[in-house]
CSV table of C-alpha atoms and ligand atoms in Angstrom, one decimal:
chain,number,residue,atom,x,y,z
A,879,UNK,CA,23.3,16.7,44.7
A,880,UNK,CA,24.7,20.3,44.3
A,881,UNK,CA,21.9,21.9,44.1
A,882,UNK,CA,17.9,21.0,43.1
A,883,UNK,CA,15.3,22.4,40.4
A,884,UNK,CA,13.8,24.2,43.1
A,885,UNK,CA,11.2,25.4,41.0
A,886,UNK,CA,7.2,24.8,41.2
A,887,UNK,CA,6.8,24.8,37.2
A,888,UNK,CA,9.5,24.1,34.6
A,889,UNK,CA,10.0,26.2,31.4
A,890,UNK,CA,8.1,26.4,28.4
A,891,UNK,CA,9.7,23.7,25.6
A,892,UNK,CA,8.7,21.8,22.4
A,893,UNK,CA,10.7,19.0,23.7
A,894,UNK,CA,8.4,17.3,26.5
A,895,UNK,CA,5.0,16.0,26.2
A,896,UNK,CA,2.1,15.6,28.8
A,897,UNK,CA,1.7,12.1,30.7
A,898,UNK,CA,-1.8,11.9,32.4
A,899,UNK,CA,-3.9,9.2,34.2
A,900,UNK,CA,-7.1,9.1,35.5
A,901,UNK,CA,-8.8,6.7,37.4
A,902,UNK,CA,-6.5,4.4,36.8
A,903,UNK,CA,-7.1,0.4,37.9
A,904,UNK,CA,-5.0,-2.3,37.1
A,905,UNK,CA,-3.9,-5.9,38.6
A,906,UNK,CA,-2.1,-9.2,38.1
A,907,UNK,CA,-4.6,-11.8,37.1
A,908,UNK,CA,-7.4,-11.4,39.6
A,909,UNK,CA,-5.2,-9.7,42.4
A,910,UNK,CA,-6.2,-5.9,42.3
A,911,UNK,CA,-3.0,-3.6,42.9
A,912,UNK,CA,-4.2,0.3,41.6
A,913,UNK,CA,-7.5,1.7,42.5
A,914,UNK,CA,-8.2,4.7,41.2
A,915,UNK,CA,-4.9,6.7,40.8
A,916,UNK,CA,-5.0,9.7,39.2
A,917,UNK,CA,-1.7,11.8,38.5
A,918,UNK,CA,0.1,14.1,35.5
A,919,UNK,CA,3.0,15.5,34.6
A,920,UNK,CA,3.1,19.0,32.2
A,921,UNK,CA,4.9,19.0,29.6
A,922,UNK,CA,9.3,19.6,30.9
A,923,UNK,CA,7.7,18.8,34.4
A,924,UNK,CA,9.9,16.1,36.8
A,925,UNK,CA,7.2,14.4,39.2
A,926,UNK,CA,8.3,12.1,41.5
A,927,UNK,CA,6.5,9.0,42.7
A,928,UNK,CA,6.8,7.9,46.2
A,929,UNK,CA,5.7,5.4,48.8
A,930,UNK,CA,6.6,1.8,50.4
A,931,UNK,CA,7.3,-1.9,49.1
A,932,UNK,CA,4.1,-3.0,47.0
A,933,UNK,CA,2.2,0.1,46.6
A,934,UNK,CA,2.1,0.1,43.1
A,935,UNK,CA,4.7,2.4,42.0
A,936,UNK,CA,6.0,-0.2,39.0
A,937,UNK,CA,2.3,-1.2,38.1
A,938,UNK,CA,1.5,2.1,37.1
A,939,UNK,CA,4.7,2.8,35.4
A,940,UNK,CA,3.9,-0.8,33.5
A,941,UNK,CA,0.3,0.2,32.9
A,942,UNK,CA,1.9,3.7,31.0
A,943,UNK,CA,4.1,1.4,28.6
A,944,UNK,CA,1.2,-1.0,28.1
A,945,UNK,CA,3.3,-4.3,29.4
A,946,UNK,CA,0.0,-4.3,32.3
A,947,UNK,CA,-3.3,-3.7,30.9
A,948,UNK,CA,-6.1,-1.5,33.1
A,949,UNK,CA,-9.1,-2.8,33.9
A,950,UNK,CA,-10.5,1.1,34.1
A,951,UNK,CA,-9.1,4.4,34.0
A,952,UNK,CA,-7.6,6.1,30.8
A,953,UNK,CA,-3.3,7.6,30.4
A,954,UNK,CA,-3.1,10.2,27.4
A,955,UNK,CA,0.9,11.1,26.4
A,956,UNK,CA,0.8,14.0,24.9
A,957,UNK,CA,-3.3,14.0,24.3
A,958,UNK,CA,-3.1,10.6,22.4
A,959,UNK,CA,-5.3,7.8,24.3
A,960,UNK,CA,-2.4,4.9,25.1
A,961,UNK,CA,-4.7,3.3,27.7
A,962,UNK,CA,-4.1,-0.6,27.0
A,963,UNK,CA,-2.1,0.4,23.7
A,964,UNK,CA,0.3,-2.2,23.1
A,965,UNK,CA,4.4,-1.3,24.1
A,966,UNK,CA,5.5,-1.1,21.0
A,967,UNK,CA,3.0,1.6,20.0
A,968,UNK,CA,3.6,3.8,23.2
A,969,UNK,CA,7.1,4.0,22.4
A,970,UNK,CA,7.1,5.1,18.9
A,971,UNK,CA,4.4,7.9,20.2
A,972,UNK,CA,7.4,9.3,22.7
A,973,UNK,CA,7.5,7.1,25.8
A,974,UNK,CA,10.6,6.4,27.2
A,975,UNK,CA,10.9,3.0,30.2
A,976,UNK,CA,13.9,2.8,32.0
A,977,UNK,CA,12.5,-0.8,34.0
A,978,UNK,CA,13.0,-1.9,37.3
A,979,UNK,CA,15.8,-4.0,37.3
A,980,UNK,CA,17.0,-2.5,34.5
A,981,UNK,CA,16.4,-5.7,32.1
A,982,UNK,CA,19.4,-5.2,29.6
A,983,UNK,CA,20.8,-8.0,27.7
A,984,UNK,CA,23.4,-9.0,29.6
A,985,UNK,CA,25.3,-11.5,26.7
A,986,UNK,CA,25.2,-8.3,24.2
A,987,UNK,CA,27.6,-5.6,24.3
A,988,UNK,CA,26.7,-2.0,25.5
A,989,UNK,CA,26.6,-0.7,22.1
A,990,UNK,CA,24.0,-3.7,20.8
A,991,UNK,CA,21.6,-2.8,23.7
A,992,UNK,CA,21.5,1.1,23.0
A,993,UNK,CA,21.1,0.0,19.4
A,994,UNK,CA,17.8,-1.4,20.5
A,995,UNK,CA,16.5,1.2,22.0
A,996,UNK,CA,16.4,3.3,19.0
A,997,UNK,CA,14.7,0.0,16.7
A,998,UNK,CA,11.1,0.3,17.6
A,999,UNK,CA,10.6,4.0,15.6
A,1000,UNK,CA,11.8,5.1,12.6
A,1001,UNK,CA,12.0,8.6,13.7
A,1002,UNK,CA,14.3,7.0,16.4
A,1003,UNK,CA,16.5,4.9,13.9
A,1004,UNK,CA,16.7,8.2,11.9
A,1005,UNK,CA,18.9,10.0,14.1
A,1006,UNK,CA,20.3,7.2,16.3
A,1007,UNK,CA,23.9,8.3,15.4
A,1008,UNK,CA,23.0,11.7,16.4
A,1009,UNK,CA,21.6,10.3,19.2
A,1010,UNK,CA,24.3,8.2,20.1
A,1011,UNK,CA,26.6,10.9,20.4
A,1012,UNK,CA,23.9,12.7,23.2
A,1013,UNK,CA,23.9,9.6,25.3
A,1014,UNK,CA,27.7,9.1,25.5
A,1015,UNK,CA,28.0,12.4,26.4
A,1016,UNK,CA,26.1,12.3,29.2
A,1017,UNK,CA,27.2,8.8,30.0
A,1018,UNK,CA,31.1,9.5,29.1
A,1019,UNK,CA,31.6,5.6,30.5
A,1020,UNK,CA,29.2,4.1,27.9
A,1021,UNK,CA,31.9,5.2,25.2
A,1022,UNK,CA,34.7,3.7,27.4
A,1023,UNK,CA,32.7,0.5,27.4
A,1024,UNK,CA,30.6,0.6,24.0
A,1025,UNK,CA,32.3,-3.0,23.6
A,1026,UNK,CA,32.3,-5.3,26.3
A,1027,UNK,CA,29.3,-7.4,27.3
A,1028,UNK,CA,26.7,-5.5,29.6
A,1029,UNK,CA,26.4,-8.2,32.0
A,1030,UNK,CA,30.0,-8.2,33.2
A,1031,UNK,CA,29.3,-4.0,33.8
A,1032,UNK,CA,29.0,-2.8,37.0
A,1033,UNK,CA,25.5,-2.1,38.5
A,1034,UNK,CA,25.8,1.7,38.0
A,1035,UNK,CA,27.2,1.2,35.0
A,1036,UNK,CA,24.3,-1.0,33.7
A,1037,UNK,CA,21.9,1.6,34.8
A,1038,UNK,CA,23.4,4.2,33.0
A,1039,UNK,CA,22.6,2.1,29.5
A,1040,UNK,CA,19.5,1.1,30.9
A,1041,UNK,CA,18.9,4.9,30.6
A,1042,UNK,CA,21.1,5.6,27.8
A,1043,UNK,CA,18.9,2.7,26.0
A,1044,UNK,CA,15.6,4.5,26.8
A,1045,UNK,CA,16.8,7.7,25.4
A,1046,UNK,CA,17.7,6.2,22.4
A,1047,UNK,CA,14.3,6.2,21.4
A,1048,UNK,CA,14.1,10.0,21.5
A,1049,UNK,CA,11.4,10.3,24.2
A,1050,UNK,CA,9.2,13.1,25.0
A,1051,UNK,CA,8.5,11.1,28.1
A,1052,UNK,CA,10.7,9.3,30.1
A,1053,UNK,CA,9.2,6.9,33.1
A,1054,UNK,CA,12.1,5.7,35.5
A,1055,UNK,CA,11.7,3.0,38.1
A,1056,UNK,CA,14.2,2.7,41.0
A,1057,UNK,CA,17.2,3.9,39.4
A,1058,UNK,CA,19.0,3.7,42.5
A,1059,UNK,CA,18.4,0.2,43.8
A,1060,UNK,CA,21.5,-1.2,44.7
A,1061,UNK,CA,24.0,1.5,43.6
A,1062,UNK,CA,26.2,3.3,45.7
A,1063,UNK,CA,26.0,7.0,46.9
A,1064,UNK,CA,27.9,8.4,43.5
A,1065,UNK,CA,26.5,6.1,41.8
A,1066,UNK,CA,22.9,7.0,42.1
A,1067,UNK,CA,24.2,11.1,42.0
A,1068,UNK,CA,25.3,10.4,38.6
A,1069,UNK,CA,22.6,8.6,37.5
A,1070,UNK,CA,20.3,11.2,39.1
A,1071,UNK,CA,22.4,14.5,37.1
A,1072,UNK,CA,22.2,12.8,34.4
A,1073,UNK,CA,18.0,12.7,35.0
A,1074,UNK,CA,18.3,16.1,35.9
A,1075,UNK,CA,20.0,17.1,32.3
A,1076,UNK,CA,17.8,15.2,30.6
A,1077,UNK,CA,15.0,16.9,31.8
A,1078,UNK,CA,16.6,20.2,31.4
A,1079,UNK,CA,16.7,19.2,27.9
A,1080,UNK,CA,12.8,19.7,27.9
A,1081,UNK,CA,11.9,15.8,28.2
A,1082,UNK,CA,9.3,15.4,30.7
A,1083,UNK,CA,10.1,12.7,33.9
A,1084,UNK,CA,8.2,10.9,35.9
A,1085,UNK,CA,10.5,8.8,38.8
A,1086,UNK,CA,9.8,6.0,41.1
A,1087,UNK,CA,12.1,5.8,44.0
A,1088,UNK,CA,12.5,4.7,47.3
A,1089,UNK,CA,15.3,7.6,47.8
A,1090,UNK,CA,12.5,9.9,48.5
A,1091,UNK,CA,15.5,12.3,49.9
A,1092,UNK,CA,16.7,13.0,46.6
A,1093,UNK,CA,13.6,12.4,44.5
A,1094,UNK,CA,11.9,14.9,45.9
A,1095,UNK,CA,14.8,17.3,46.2
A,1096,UNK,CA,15.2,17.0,42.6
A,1097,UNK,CA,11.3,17.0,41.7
A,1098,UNK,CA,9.1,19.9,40.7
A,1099,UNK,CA,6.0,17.8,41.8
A,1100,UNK,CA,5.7,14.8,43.6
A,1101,UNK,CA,2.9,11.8,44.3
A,1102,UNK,CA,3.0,9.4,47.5
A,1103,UNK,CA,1.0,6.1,46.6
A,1104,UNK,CA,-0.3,3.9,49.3
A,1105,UNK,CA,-2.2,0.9,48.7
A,1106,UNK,CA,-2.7,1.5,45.0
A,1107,UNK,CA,-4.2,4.9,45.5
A,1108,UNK,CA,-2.7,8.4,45.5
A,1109,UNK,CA,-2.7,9.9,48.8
A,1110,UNK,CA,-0.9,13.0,48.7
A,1111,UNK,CA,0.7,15.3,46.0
A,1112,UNK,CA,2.7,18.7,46.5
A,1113,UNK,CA,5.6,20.4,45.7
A,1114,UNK,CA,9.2,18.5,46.4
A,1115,UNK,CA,9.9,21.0,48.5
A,1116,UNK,CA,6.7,21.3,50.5
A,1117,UNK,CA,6.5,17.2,50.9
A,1118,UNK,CA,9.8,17.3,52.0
A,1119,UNK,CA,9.1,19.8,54.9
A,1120,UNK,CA,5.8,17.4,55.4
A,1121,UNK,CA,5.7,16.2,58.3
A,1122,UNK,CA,4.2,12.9,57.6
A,1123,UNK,CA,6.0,12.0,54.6
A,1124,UNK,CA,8.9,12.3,57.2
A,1125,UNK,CA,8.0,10.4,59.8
A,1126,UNK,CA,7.0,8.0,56.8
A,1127,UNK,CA,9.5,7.7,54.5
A,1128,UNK,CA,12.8,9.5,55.8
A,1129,UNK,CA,12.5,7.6,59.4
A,1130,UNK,CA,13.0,12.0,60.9
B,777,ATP,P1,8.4,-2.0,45.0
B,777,ATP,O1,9.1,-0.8,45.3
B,777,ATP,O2,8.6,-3.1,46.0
B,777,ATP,O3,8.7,-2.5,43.6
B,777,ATP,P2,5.9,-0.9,44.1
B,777,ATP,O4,5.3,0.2,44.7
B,777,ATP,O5,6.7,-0.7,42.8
B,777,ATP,O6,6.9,-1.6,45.1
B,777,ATP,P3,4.5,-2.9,42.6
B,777,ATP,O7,5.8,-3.6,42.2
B,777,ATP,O8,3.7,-2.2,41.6
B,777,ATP,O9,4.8,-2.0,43.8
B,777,ATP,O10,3.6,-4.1,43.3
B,777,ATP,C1,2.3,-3.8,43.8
B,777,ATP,C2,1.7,-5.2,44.2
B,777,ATP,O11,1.6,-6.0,43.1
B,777,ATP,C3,2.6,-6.0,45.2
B,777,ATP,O12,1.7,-6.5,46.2
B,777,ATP,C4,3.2,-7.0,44.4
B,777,ATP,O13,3.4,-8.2,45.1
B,777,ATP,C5,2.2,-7.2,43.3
B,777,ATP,N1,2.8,-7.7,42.0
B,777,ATP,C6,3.8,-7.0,41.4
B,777,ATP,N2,4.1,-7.7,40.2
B,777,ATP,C7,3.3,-8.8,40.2
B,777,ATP,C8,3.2,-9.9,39.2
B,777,ATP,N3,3.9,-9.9,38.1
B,777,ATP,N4,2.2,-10.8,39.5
B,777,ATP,C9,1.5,-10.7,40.6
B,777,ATP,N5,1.6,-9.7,41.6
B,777,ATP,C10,2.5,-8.8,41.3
């Protein structure tokens, strides 16, 4: 990464909307995972999530897109109440999900599964050309590969449309879960410019990671979770110099 944000509260823009939850609690079945988390992002804001294996990191993300219902708490994008709306709903409001794992379809081409991610608003389907155009130009390499089956892309390259897919629904919001599991060094620095120009677009990002390095290097505020419950928030900067978050999570 060249250089970082650097900056305690991003610019004034009519791109971004507000994420916020409150007292949020949510679970598999009868397994309780969240507690009572509590976090936000302004409007244009990047906030980073941090913390180990199983603290909850994709629950909340999954509770925000409605695929895991709370059992309490409430999440407003942009003022509108989305707690336990269903997905479809949250994204045609501006809610953008890049998933863990990515979950493209891997028997359709890269051009079908950006196609999709501009079907579930009509605002979206609108100005999908236009949009089409934004994403290959930050992702140059989609164009290149526009035709050949996602599956048999490499794993950089299939987070890029995983990205690319979510942006084709014209979020306000974009919510991103471990972009860089399992890509290489350049890899994840293109992947994590091309967050970077997104969100200097206006849209507002929220990321999960477990490169807490460059997360919070890149982040104007940040969130460790622990055991389902925030424990910490700050600054990128001022949790990087933290001496507990890094004895924690950069083994210094
Ligand atoms: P990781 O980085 O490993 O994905 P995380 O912070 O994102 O961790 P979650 O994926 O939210 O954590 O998982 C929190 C807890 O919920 C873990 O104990 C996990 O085993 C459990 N869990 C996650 N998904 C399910 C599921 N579909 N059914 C049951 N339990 C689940």
């Amino acid at each position: 990464m060249t250089d970082t944000l650097n900056r305690t509260a991003p610019a004034a823009n009519d791109v971004g909307q507000e994420l916020r939850i409150e007292g949020l609690a949510a679970g598999y079945g009868k397994v309780q995972v969240l507690w009572d988390v509590s976090l936000h992002a302004a409007p244009g804001e990047f906030v980073a999530v941090i913390g180990a294996n199983g603290a909850g990191k994709t629950t909340t993300l999954r509770a925000v897109s409605g695929v895991v219902k709370p059992s309490a708490g409430r999440i407003t994008l942009g003022g509108v109440d989305i707690t336990r709306a269903e997905p479809s709903r949250v994204v045609a409001l501006g809610l953008g999900h890049v998933p863990e794992g990515r979950e493209l379809f891997p028997h359709m081409t890269v051009r079908e599964n950006l196609d999709l991610g501009a079907a579930m608003s009509a605002a979206a389907r609108a100005r999908a050309a236009e949009t089409l155009g934004e994403v290959y130009a930050l992702f140059p390499r989609l164009q290149e590969r526009a035709g050949q089956l996602a599956g048999t892309l490499s794993g950089g390259e299939q987070q890029m449309v995983a990205v690319g897919r979510a942006l084709m629904a014209c979020p306000s919001v974009l919510v991103v879960d471990e972009p860089s599991l399992g890509l290489s060094p350049l890899m994840t620095q293109t992947v994590f410019e091309a967050l970077k120009a997104v969100n200097a677009q206006g849209v507002t990002v929220v990321l999960v990671e477990q490169n807490v390095n460059l997360s919070l290097k890149l982040a104007h505020r940040a969130y460790v979770l622990e055991n389902g419950q925030v424990v910490k928030e700050g600054t990128g900067a001022a949790l990087l110099a933290d001496p507990a978050v890094r004895e924690a999570y950069l083994a210094l």
